[in-house]
Short mmCIF file of C-alpha atoms in Angstrom, two decimals:
data_model
loop_
_atom_site.label_atom_id
_atom_site.label_comp_id
_atom_site.label_asym_id
_atom_site.label_seq_id
_atom_site.Cartn_x
_atom_site.Cartn_y
_atom_site.Cartn_z
CA UNK A 1 132.98 -29.55 4.96
CA UNK A 2 130.74 -28.40 7.73
CA UNK A 3 132.34 -28.41 11.11
CA UNK A 4 131.20 -26.77 14.27
CA UNK A 5 134.04 -24.50 15.22
CA UNK A 6 134.95 -22.13 18.01
CA UNK A 7 137.73 -19.96 16.64
CA UNK A 8 139.98 -17.79 18.72
CA UNK A 9 142.56 -15.53 17.10
CA UNK A 10 145.17 -13.56 18.97
CA UNK A 11 148.63 -12.07 18.74
CA UNK A 12 151.44 -13.40 20.88
CA UNK A 13 155.24 -13.55 20.79
CA UNK A 14 155.29 -11.40 17.71
CA UNK A 15 153.04 -13.49 15.53
CA UNK A 16 149.44 -14.46 14.84
CA UNK A 17 147.77 -17.44 16.45
CA UNK A 18 144.51 -19.22 15.77
CA UNK A 19 143.06 -21.89 18.01
CA UNK A 20 139.99 -23.75 16.78
CA UNK A 21 137.90 -26.06 18.92
CA UNK A 22 135.55 -28.53 17.26
CA UNK A 23 133.61 -29.51 20.33
CA UNK A 24 131.36 -27.49 22.59
CA UNK A 25 132.80 -25.87 25.71
CA UNK A 26 131.16 -23.86 28.44
CA UNK A 27 131.89 -20.14 28.60
CA UNK A 28 133.70 -20.67 31.89
CA UNK A 29 135.86 -23.42 30.43
CA UNK A 30 136.64 -21.26 27.42
CA UNK A 31 137.70 -18.31 29.54
CA UNK A 32 139.82 -20.54 31.76
CA UNK A 33 141.49 -22.00 28.69
CA UNK A 34 142.29 -18.58 27.32
CA UNK A 35 143.84 -17.56 30.62
CA UNK A 36 145.92 -20.75 30.91
CA UNK A 37 147.11 -20.42 27.34
CA UNK A 38 148.11 -16.78 27.69
CA UNK A 39 149.92 -17.56 30.93
CA UNK A 40 151.78 -20.46 29.40
CA UNK A 41 152.85 -18.44 26.35
CA UNK A 42 154.08 -15.63 28.61
CA UNK A 43 156.05 -18.07 30.76
CA UNK A 44 157.59 -19.74 27.72
CA UNK A 45 158.54 -16.42 26.19
CA UNK A 46 160.11 -15.17 29.40
CA UNK A 47 162.16 -18.34 29.73
CA UNK A 48 163.29 -19.05 26.17
CA UNK A 49 163.17 -15.88 24.09
CA UNK A 50 166.33 -14.37 22.67
CA UNK A 51 164.47 -11.16 21.92
CA UNK A 52 163.65 -9.96 25.37
CA UNK A 53 166.40 -8.60 27.54
CA UNK A 54 164.79 -9.97 30.71
CA UNK A 55 164.61 -13.55 29.47
CA UNK A 56 166.03 -16.35 31.57
CA UNK A 57 168.20 -17.93 28.88
CA UNK A 58 169.72 -14.58 28.00
CA UNK A 59 171.34 -14.58 31.43
CA UNK A 60 173.63 -17.28 30.07
CA UNK A 61 175.15 -14.73 27.72
CA UNK A 62 176.56 -12.73 30.61
CA UNK A 63 180.33 -12.86 31.09
CA UNK A 64 181.38 -15.49 33.58
CA UNK A 65 183.34 -14.05 36.46
CA UNK A 66 186.84 -15.38 36.89
CA UNK A 67 187.13 -18.15 39.42
CA UNK A 68 183.66 -19.43 38.53
CA UNK A 69 183.31 -22.48 36.31
CA UNK A 70 179.89 -21.92 34.84
CA UNK A 71 176.60 -20.02 34.81
CA UNK A 72 173.31 -21.69 35.53
CA UNK A 73 169.66 -20.81 35.15
CA UNK A 74 166.46 -22.67 35.94
CA UNK A 75 164.25 -23.41 32.96
CA UNK A 76 160.75 -24.90 32.82
CA UNK A 77 160.20 -28.70 32.65
CA UNK A 78 158.94 -28.41 29.07
CA UNK A 79 162.38 -27.20 28.09
CA UNK A 80 163.86 -30.63 28.74
CA UNK A 81 162.34 -32.14 25.59
CA UNK A 82 163.36 -29.04 23.66
CA UNK A 83 166.95 -29.25 24.87
CA UNK A 84 167.15 -32.98 24.21
CA UNK A 85 165.97 -32.73 20.62
CA UNK A 86 168.46 -29.92 19.99
CA UNK A 87 171.25 -32.16 21.33
CA UNK A 88 170.19 -35.04 19.08
CA UNK A 89 169.96 -32.82 16.01
CA UNK A 90 173.23 -31.08 16.81
CA UNK A 91 174.88 -34.51 16.51
CA UNK A 92 172.85 -35.66 13.52
CA UNK A 93 173.59 -32.46 11.56
CA UNK A 94 177.26 -32.49 12.65
CA UNK A 95 176.88 -29.12 14.31
CA UNK A 96 174.89 -27.31 11.62
CA UNK A 97 171.85 -27.13 13.86
CA UNK A 98 173.25 -25.28 16.84
CA UNK A 99 171.21 -23.16 19.27
CA UNK A 100 174.36 -21.27 20.28
CA UNK A 101 173.93 -19.33 17.06
CA UNK A 102 172.18 -16.44 18.86
CA UNK A 103 175.25 -14.20 18.92
CA UNK A 104 175.86 -14.88 15.23
CA UNK A 105 172.30 -13.84 14.41
CA UNK A 106 172.72 -10.73 16.56
CA UNK A 107 175.85 -9.96 14.56
CA UNK A 108 173.78 -10.18 11.40
CA UNK A 109 171.38 -7.64 12.79
CA UNK A 110 168.62 -10.09 13.73
CA UNK A 111 168.72 -8.90 17.31
CA UNK A 112 166.28 -7.83 19.98
CA UNK A 113 166.15 -4.33 18.52
CA UNK A 114 165.66 -5.67 14.99
CA UNK A 115 168.48 -3.39 13.98
CA UNK A 116 168.82 -5.48 10.80
CA UNK A 117 172.22 -3.96 10.28
CA UNK A 118 174.88 -6.54 9.59
CA UNK A 119 177.87 -6.07 11.79
CA UNK A 120 180.58 -8.36 12.99
CA UNK A 121 179.66 -12.01 12.74
CA UNK A 122 181.27 -14.72 14.75
CA UNK A 123 181.05 -18.48 14.67
CA UNK A 124 178.95 -19.98 17.47
CA UNK A 125 180.61 -21.98 20.22
CA UNK A 126 180.10 -25.71 20.36
CA UNK A 127 176.77 -26.74 21.88
CA UNK A 128 178.81 -29.01 24.16
CA UNK A 129 179.49 -26.04 26.43
CA UNK A 130 175.81 -26.15 27.47
CA UNK A 131 174.46 -28.91 29.72
CA UNK A 132 171.11 -29.63 31.34
CA UNK A 133 170.67 -31.32 34.67
CA UNK A 134 167.01 -31.63 35.56
CA UNK A 135 165.83 -28.06 34.94
CA UNK A 136 169.21 -26.47 35.57
CA UNK A 137 170.74 -25.22 32.36
CA UNK A 138 174.46 -24.46 32.63
CA UNK A 139 177.18 -23.15 30.38
CA UNK A 140 180.95 -22.99 30.79
CA UNK A 141 181.22 -19.92 28.56
CA UNK A 142 178.87 -17.05 27.78
CA UNK A 143 176.42 -18.14 25.15
CA UNK A 144 173.42 -16.54 23.48
CA UNK A 145 170.94 -19.33 22.86
CA UNK A 146 168.44 -19.15 20.04
CA UNK A 147 165.61 -21.68 20.07
CA UNK A 148 164.04 -20.37 16.88
CA UNK A 149 164.25 -23.73 15.15
CA UNK A 150 162.02 -25.55 17.62
CA UNK A 151 160.66 -23.10 20.16
CA UNK A 152 157.33 -22.44 18.52
CA UNK A 153 156.73 -26.13 17.82
CA UNK A 154 157.53 -26.94 21.43
CA UNK A 155 155.11 -24.26 22.61
CA UNK A 156 152.36 -25.53 20.33
CA UNK A 157 152.69 -29.02 21.81
CA UNK A 158 152.49 -27.49 25.30
CA UNK A 159 149.29 -25.63 24.39
CA UNK A 160 147.84 -28.82 22.90
CA UNK A 161 148.51 -30.53 26.23
CA UNK A 162 146.55 -27.80 27.98
CA UNK A 163 143.59 -28.49 25.71
CA UNK A 164 143.86 -32.25 26.18
CA UNK A 165 144.06 -31.86 29.96
CA UNK A 166 140.66 -30.16 29.73
CA UNK A 167 139.27 -33.11 27.75
CA UNK A 168 139.37 -31.21 24.51
CA UNK A 169 140.42 -33.72 21.89
CA UNK A 170 139.20 -32.09 18.70
CA UNK A 171 141.11 -28.93 17.81
CA UNK A 172 143.58 -27.09 15.64
CA UNK A 173 146.35 -24.84 16.91
CA UNK A 174 147.89 -22.70 14.20
CA UNK A 175 150.91 -20.64 15.20
CA UNK A 176 151.36 -18.74 11.95
CA UNK A 177 151.80 -21.78 9.74
CA UNK A 178 153.05 -24.27 12.34
CA UNK A 179 150.07 -26.45 13.01
CA UNK A 180 148.77 -29.26 15.18
CA UNK A 181 145.45 -30.79 14.25
CA UNK A 182 143.32 -33.44 15.89
CA UNK A 183 139.83 -34.06 14.60
CA UNK A 184 137.77 -36.59 12.65
CA UNK A 185 137.80 -34.26 9.68
CA UNK A 186 141.15 -33.52 8.02
CA UNK A 187 142.48 -29.99 7.76
CA UNK A 188 143.07 -28.65 4.28
CA UNK A 189 146.40 -26.87 4.44
CA UNK A 190 147.50 -24.63 1.60
CA UNK A 191 151.22 -24.81 0.91
CA UNK A 192 152.41 -21.28 0.39
CA UNK A 193 154.39 -20.42 -2.72
CA UNK A 194 157.86 -19.61 -1.36
CA UNK A 195 158.21 -16.50 -3.51
CA UNK A 196 154.70 -15.26 -4.29
CA UNK A 197 153.19 -15.23 -0.86
CA UNK A 198 149.60 -14.65 -1.82
CA UNK A 199 149.48 -17.86 -3.79
CA UNK A 200 149.62 -21.51 -2.90
CA UNK A 201 151.16 -24.28 -4.93
CA UNK A 202 149.25 -27.16 -3.47
CA UNK A 203 147.06 -28.43 -0.69
CA UNK A 204 147.80 -31.21 1.73
CA UNK A 205 145.21 -32.83 3.95
CA UNK A 206 146.44 -33.04 7.50
CA UNK A 207 144.56 -35.81 9.24
CA UNK A 208 145.99 -36.14 12.76
CA UNK A 209 149.30 -34.63 13.74
CA UNK A 210 151.65 -31.75 13.22
CA UNK A 211 152.79 -29.85 10.19
CA UNK A 212 155.42 -27.12 10.19
CA UNK A 213 156.66 -24.95 7.38
CA UNK A 214 159.89 -23.04 7.06
CA UNK A 215 160.90 -20.53 4.43
CA UNK A 216 163.30 -17.69 4.10
CA UNK A 217 161.23 -15.26 2.10
CA UNK A 218 159.78 -13.14 4.88
CA UNK A 219 162.61 -12.47 7.29
CA UNK A 220 165.08 -11.04 4.84
CA UNK A 221 167.11 -7.89 5.03
CA UNK A 222 170.05 -6.48 3.11
CA UNK A 223 170.73 -9.77 1.37
CA UNK A 224 170.51 -11.82 4.59
CA UNK A 225 167.83 -13.96 6.10
CA UNK A 226 167.36 -15.71 9.38
CA UNK A 227 168.53 -19.27 8.66
CA UNK A 228 172.29 -19.26 8.94
CA UNK A 229 174.80 -21.98 8.23
CA UNK A 230 177.00 -21.67 11.32
CA UNK A 231 180.01 -23.16 9.56
CA UNK A 232 180.04 -20.74 6.64
CA UNK A 233 178.35 -17.88 8.55
CA UNK A 234 176.15 -17.18 5.55
CA UNK A 235 172.40 -17.50 5.06
CA UNK A 236 171.41 -20.78 3.43
CA UNK A 237 170.89 -20.10 -0.28
CA UNK A 238 170.18 -23.43 -1.83
CA UNK A 239 166.88 -24.23 -0.11
CA UNK A 240 163.83 -21.97 -0.36
CA UNK A 241 161.12 -23.72 1.65
CA UNK A 242 160.41 -26.86 3.62
CA UNK A 243 157.30 -28.54 5.03
CA UNK A 244 157.39 -31.38 7.53
CA UNK A 245 154.72 -33.63 9.01
CA UNK A 246 155.91 -35.37 12.19
CA UNK A 247 154.49 -36.99 15.34
CA UNK A 248 155.01 -33.83 17.42
CA UNK A 249 155.03 -30.16 16.50
CA UNK A 250 158.41 -29.82 18.18
CA UNK A 251 159.87 -32.42 15.83
CA UNK A 252 158.13 -30.99 12.77
CA UNK A 253 159.41 -27.50 13.56
CA UNK A 254 163.00 -28.60 14.24
CA UNK A 255 163.19 -30.84 11.18
CA UNK A 256 161.69 -28.19 8.91
CA UNK A 257 164.57 -25.91 9.88
CA UNK A 258 167.23 -28.64 9.77
CA UNK A 259 166.23 -29.50 6.20
CA UNK A 260 167.72 -26.15 5.24
CA UNK A 261 171.05 -27.38 6.55
CA UNK A 262 171.16 -31.10 5.79
CA UNK A 263 169.30 -33.54 3.51
CA UNK A 264 166.55 -35.73 5.00
CA UNK A 265 168.69 -38.86 5.43
CA UNK A 266 170.63 -38.04 8.62
CA UNK A 267 167.41 -36.81 10.24
CA UNK A 268 165.63 -40.10 9.65
CA UNK A 269 167.68 -41.54 12.51
CA UNK A 270 165.94 -39.17 14.90
CA UNK A 271 162.30 -39.54 13.88
CA UNK A 272 159.86 -40.65 11.24
CA UNK A 273 158.59 -37.75 9.22
CA UNK A 274 157.20 -36.74 5.85
CA UNK A 275 158.69 -33.81 4.02
CA UNK A 276 158.54 -31.53 1.05
CA UNK A 277 161.52 -29.37 0.14
CA UNK A 278 161.80 -26.76 -2.60
CA UNK A 279 165.33 -25.82 -3.51
CA UNK A 280 166.63 -22.74 -5.26
CA UNK A 281 166.83 -24.54 -8.60
CA UNK A 282 163.12 -25.20 -8.41
CA UNK A 283 163.39 -28.86 -7.62
CA UNK A 284 160.78 -30.32 -5.29
CA UNK A 285 161.78 -33.28 -3.13
CA UNK A 286 158.71 -34.87 -1.65
CA UNK A 287 158.48 -38.01 0.41
CA UNK A 288 156.24 -40.78 -0.80
CA UNK A 289 153.54 -40.48 1.82
CA UNK A 290 153.30 -36.67 1.71
CA UNK A 291 150.34 -36.32 -0.56
CA UNK A 292 149.70 -33.00 -2.23
CA UNK A 293 146.85 -31.81 -4.40
CA UNK A 294 148.72 -29.57 -6.82
CA UNK A 295 147.06 -26.37 -7.87
CA UNK A 296 148.70 -25.25 -11.05
CA UNK B 1 169.67 -35.95 30.17
CA UNK B 2 168.64 -37.71 27.07
CA UNK B 3 167.61 -41.19 27.98
CA UNK B 4 165.05 -41.65 25.24
CA UNK B 5 165.54 -44.90 23.40
CA UNK B 6 166.21 -44.52 19.68
CA UNK B 7 163.08 -44.07 17.60
CA UNK B 8 161.77 -46.82 15.34
CA UNK B 9 163.75 -47.09 12.11
CA UNK B 10 161.87 -45.52 9.23
CA UNK B 11 160.63 -47.66 6.37
CA UNK B 12 162.97 -48.07 3.42
CA UNK B 13 160.37 -46.89 1.01
CA UNK B 14 159.72 -43.63 2.72
CA UNK B 15 161.68 -41.52 0.28
CA UNK B 16 161.81 -41.97 -3.42
CA UNK B 17 162.00 -39.51 -6.20
CA UNK B 18 160.56 -39.32 -9.64
CA UNK B 19 160.77 -36.67 -12.27
CA UNK B 20 158.00 -34.51 -13.62
CA UNK B 21 158.08 -31.23 -15.36
CA UNK B 22 155.46 -28.67 -14.62
CA UNK B 23 154.54 -25.13 -15.39
CA UNK B 24 156.98 -22.29 -15.37
CA UNK B 25 156.29 -18.64 -15.07
CA UNK B 26 157.65 -16.17 -17.55
CA UNK B 27 159.82 -16.92 -20.53
CA UNK B 28 160.40 -20.62 -20.44
CA UNK B 29 163.03 -23.13 -20.81
CA UNK B 30 160.98 -26.26 -20.76
CA UNK B 31 162.95 -29.23 -19.71
CA UNK B 32 163.01 -32.07 -22.18
CA UNK B 33 163.97 -34.54 -19.51
CA UNK B 34 160.67 -36.33 -19.39
CA UNK B 35 159.23 -35.26 -22.70
CA UNK B 36 159.72 -35.61 -26.35
CA UNK B 37 158.87 -32.71 -28.56
CA UNK B 38 155.91 -30.65 -27.50
CA UNK B 39 153.44 -29.60 -30.07
CA UNK B 40 150.95 -32.32 -30.68
CA UNK B 41 148.09 -30.00 -31.44
CA UNK B 42 149.80 -26.97 -32.89
CA UNK B 43 152.54 -26.21 -35.37
CA UNK B 44 155.88 -27.57 -34.38
CA UNK B 45 158.60 -24.95 -33.92
CA UNK B 46 160.26 -24.18 -37.21
CA UNK B 47 163.66 -25.71 -37.60
CA UNK B 48 166.47 -23.56 -38.81
CA UNK B 49 166.87 -24.33 -42.47
CA UNK B 50 169.98 -26.03 -43.61
CA UNK B 51 171.70 -24.17 -46.34
CA UNK B 52 174.28 -25.60 -48.55
CA UNK B 53 175.87 -23.89 -51.43
CA UNK B 54 175.68 -25.66 -54.66
CA UNK B 55 178.99 -26.56 -56.13
CA UNK B 56 181.35 -23.68 -55.96
CA UNK B 57 185.01 -23.59 -55.25
CA UNK B 58 184.51 -23.19 -51.55
CA UNK B 59 181.22 -24.64 -50.45
CA UNK B 60 179.72 -23.18 -47.32
CA UNK B 61 177.75 -25.65 -45.35
CA UNK B 62 175.56 -24.49 -42.55
CA UNK B 63 174.39 -27.17 -40.27
CA UNK B 64 171.26 -27.05 -38.24
CA UNK B 65 171.50 -27.11 -34.51
CA UNK B 66 168.42 -28.64 -32.94
CA UNK B 67 167.05 -26.12 -30.51
CA UNK B 68 166.49 -27.75 -27.17
CA UNK B 69 165.98 -24.74 -25.00
CA UNK B 70 164.07 -21.57 -25.72
CA UNK B 71 162.06 -21.97 -28.87
CA UNK B 72 159.14 -20.03 -30.18
CA UNK B 73 156.08 -22.07 -29.51
CA UNK B 74 152.89 -21.27 -31.25
CA UNK B 75 150.00 -20.36 -28.99
CA UNK B 76 147.80 -23.23 -28.09
CA UNK B 77 147.15 -26.11 -25.81
CA UNK B 78 149.68 -28.90 -25.59
CA UNK B 79 149.33 -32.26 -23.99
CA UNK B 80 152.08 -34.72 -23.49
CA UNK B 81 152.60 -37.89 -21.61
CA UNK B 82 155.80 -37.92 -19.68
CA UNK B 83 157.40 -41.20 -18.79
CA UNK B 84 160.26 -41.62 -16.41
CA UNK B 85 161.73 -44.25 -14.21
CA UNK B 86 161.75 -43.71 -10.52
CA UNK B 87 163.45 -46.09 -8.13
CA UNK B 88 159.96 -47.40 -7.47
CA UNK B 89 159.48 -48.28 -11.12
CA UNK B 90 158.25 -46.65 -14.32
CA UNK B 91 155.80 -43.82 -13.86
CA UNK B 92 153.71 -41.61 -16.06
CA UNK B 93 152.19 -38.20 -15.91
CA UNK B 94 150.12 -36.24 -18.34
CA UNK B 95 150.84 -32.57 -18.56
CA UNK B 96 148.69 -30.07 -20.34
CA UNK B 97 149.72 -26.50 -20.78
CA UNK B 98 148.29 -23.51 -22.53
CA UNK B 99 150.79 -21.20 -24.13
CA UNK B 100 150.19 -17.61 -25.06
CA UNK B 101 153.06 -15.51 -26.37
CA UNK B 102 155.47 -18.07 -25.08
CA UNK B 103 154.12 -17.91 -21.60
CA UNK B 104 152.23 -20.62 -19.80
CA UNK B 105 148.92 -19.15 -18.84
CA UNK B 106 147.38 -22.32 -17.54
CA UNK B 107 148.26 -25.89 -16.96
CA UNK B 108 146.93 -29.09 -15.53
CA UNK B 109 148.53 -32.27 -14.50
CA UNK B 110 147.23 -35.77 -14.25
CA UNK B 111 149.42 -38.06 -12.28
CA UNK B 112 149.03 -41.66 -13.28
CA UNK B 113 151.35 -42.99 -10.62
CA UNK B 114 149.65 -44.25 -7.52
CA UNK B 115 152.32 -42.68 -5.39
CA UNK B 116 153.41 -39.35 -6.84
CA UNK B 117 157.03 -38.97 -5.82
CA UNK B 118 158.96 -35.81 -6.53
CA UNK B 119 158.65 -33.06 -9.07
CA UNK B 120 161.39 -31.29 -11.02
CA UNK B 121 160.88 -28.05 -12.71
CA UNK B 122 162.93 -25.15 -13.80
CA UNK B 123 162.40 -21.65 -12.72
CA UNK B 124 163.93 -18.35 -13.48
CA UNK B 125 165.89 -15.92 -11.34
CA UNK B 126 164.14 -12.74 -10.52
CA UNK B 127 165.74 -10.41 -8.01
CA UNK B 128 167.83 -13.20 -6.63
CA UNK B 129 165.05 -15.77 -6.51
CA UNK B 130 163.74 -18.08 -9.12
CA UNK B 131 160.15 -17.88 -10.20
CA UNK B 132 158.60 -21.22 -9.61
CA UNK B 133 155.46 -22.88 -10.74
CA UNK B 134 152.34 -20.95 -11.35
CA UNK B 135 150.44 -20.80 -8.12
CA UNK B 136 146.80 -20.12 -7.47
CA UNK B 137 145.68 -17.18 -5.44
CA UNK B 138 144.80 -18.17 -1.90
CA UNK B 139 141.34 -16.69 -2.38
CA UNK B 140 140.58 -18.96 -5.29
CA UNK B 141 141.07 -22.18 -3.45
CA UNK B 142 139.06 -23.77 -0.67
CA UNK B 143 141.28 -24.44 2.25
CA UNK B 144 141.40 -24.12 6.01
CA UNK B 145 144.84 -22.71 6.68
CA UNK B 146 148.05 -21.79 4.89
CA UNK B 147 151.48 -23.10 5.84
CA UNK B 148 154.49 -21.10 4.83
CA UNK B 149 157.10 -19.04 6.53
CA UNK B 150 155.83 -17.51 9.73
CA UNK B 151 154.59 -13.98 9.51
CA UNK B 152 157.22 -11.49 10.40
CA UNK B 153 156.87 -9.88 13.78
CA UNK B 154 155.60 -6.32 13.63
CA UNK B 155 158.84 -4.94 15.01
CA UNK B 156 160.70 -6.67 12.24
CA UNK B 157 158.33 -5.25 9.63
CA UNK B 158 158.83 -1.74 10.95
CA UNK B 159 162.59 -2.12 10.97
CA UNK B 160 162.45 -3.36 7.42
CA UNK B 161 160.41 -0.36 6.36
CA UNK B 162 163.00 1.95 7.88
CA UNK B 163 165.74 0.22 5.97
CA UNK B 164 163.83 0.53 2.73
CA UNK B 165 163.32 4.23 3.32
CA UNK B 166 166.97 4.66 4.14
CA UNK B 167 167.96 2.77 1.02
CA UNK B 168 165.67 4.95 -1.09
CA UNK B 169 167.24 8.19 0.04
CA UNK B 170 170.91 7.15 -0.24
#
């Protein structure tokens, strides 16, 4: 379909981004948007990344001096929603979705140096050691937090808010397969084959809302990949790929990861969503309202 | 902290499953869950002949075992209607496949259900992963974006390359 589009592609936080606007903007507006977006991404990365040694949350992994009860850092206001959804899903998944898994992932080799050399792996502490009061994030024991399950989705929602605050209501933000789309015309999204990456198995039409995909095929090394079951300390083997459509990109991103760890049922308490899951036996579980045009 | 009220309860009908069988890559084990015998337009797979000795002192009877898994299918196009019962009621699909040397080279599916539910198929392990359904090249299809696992960060890619090189020399 024909659609007037202003497309902006860039690299940020280690991946490719594409922002499309379907309404006219002035050059000045466009440049201001680009600046705001870059600034926001940089701020988010500095606050929440596990991969940069100067990040704010990484300070919580420092040893706590004796005589002191806890460490605290100040996060950004957007982190409140992120933290809250992690708390809800930590409960709903009975601890399988746990952001304290950073040290475990480091032990696997998925660290800031990308050493990809499996070493000693340890079980993550309980997420209960971490609390949030306003924007003050505290922990009673050193903890390496990993917001990989929802960080990108959260950031995409933040960027969408920037667009909306500039009266841009018709757009797509695509953070390497995690997508928010608002426009009269639906977005035709190809669902990537979880094994043969240059093929798609179907197309879904995203009308308004967020779609996130999760799969373990790309970040794999020496028999490991990046989605770990924190109870067994092994990469999840029985699920290959998930796709989720949810009211926010934060939710879609989090649930897409959680579906590697639990079935859809316990997550339905948290939010309404549509899903498609492909397991290692080749079974596809697809919710009734997730409509796919199969391409076989 | 979290003072959001609980979200609206999802609809009961939001998740139901059905069963379909679709294309498989490579040497196949076509599931007979939803189908009867394939082969409406080509020769049916030959059954193993039953042999029985005529009357001798010790008759040897060989019984036929019906092959339900790998069979040699003649090349050709096959169409079958699959019927199954989902919790939402009886549903139907029509599957067409083209077989060449025992491999599905093409297939099409017509779903007759108004709400297609879930799809079952069998794949095959290859290097630790199963081959799934035949996909179409991204270039062949008209779409706006692709959703799959996020691209690996460049640093990760480089590290992976180093590991591969290391593995090759040891």
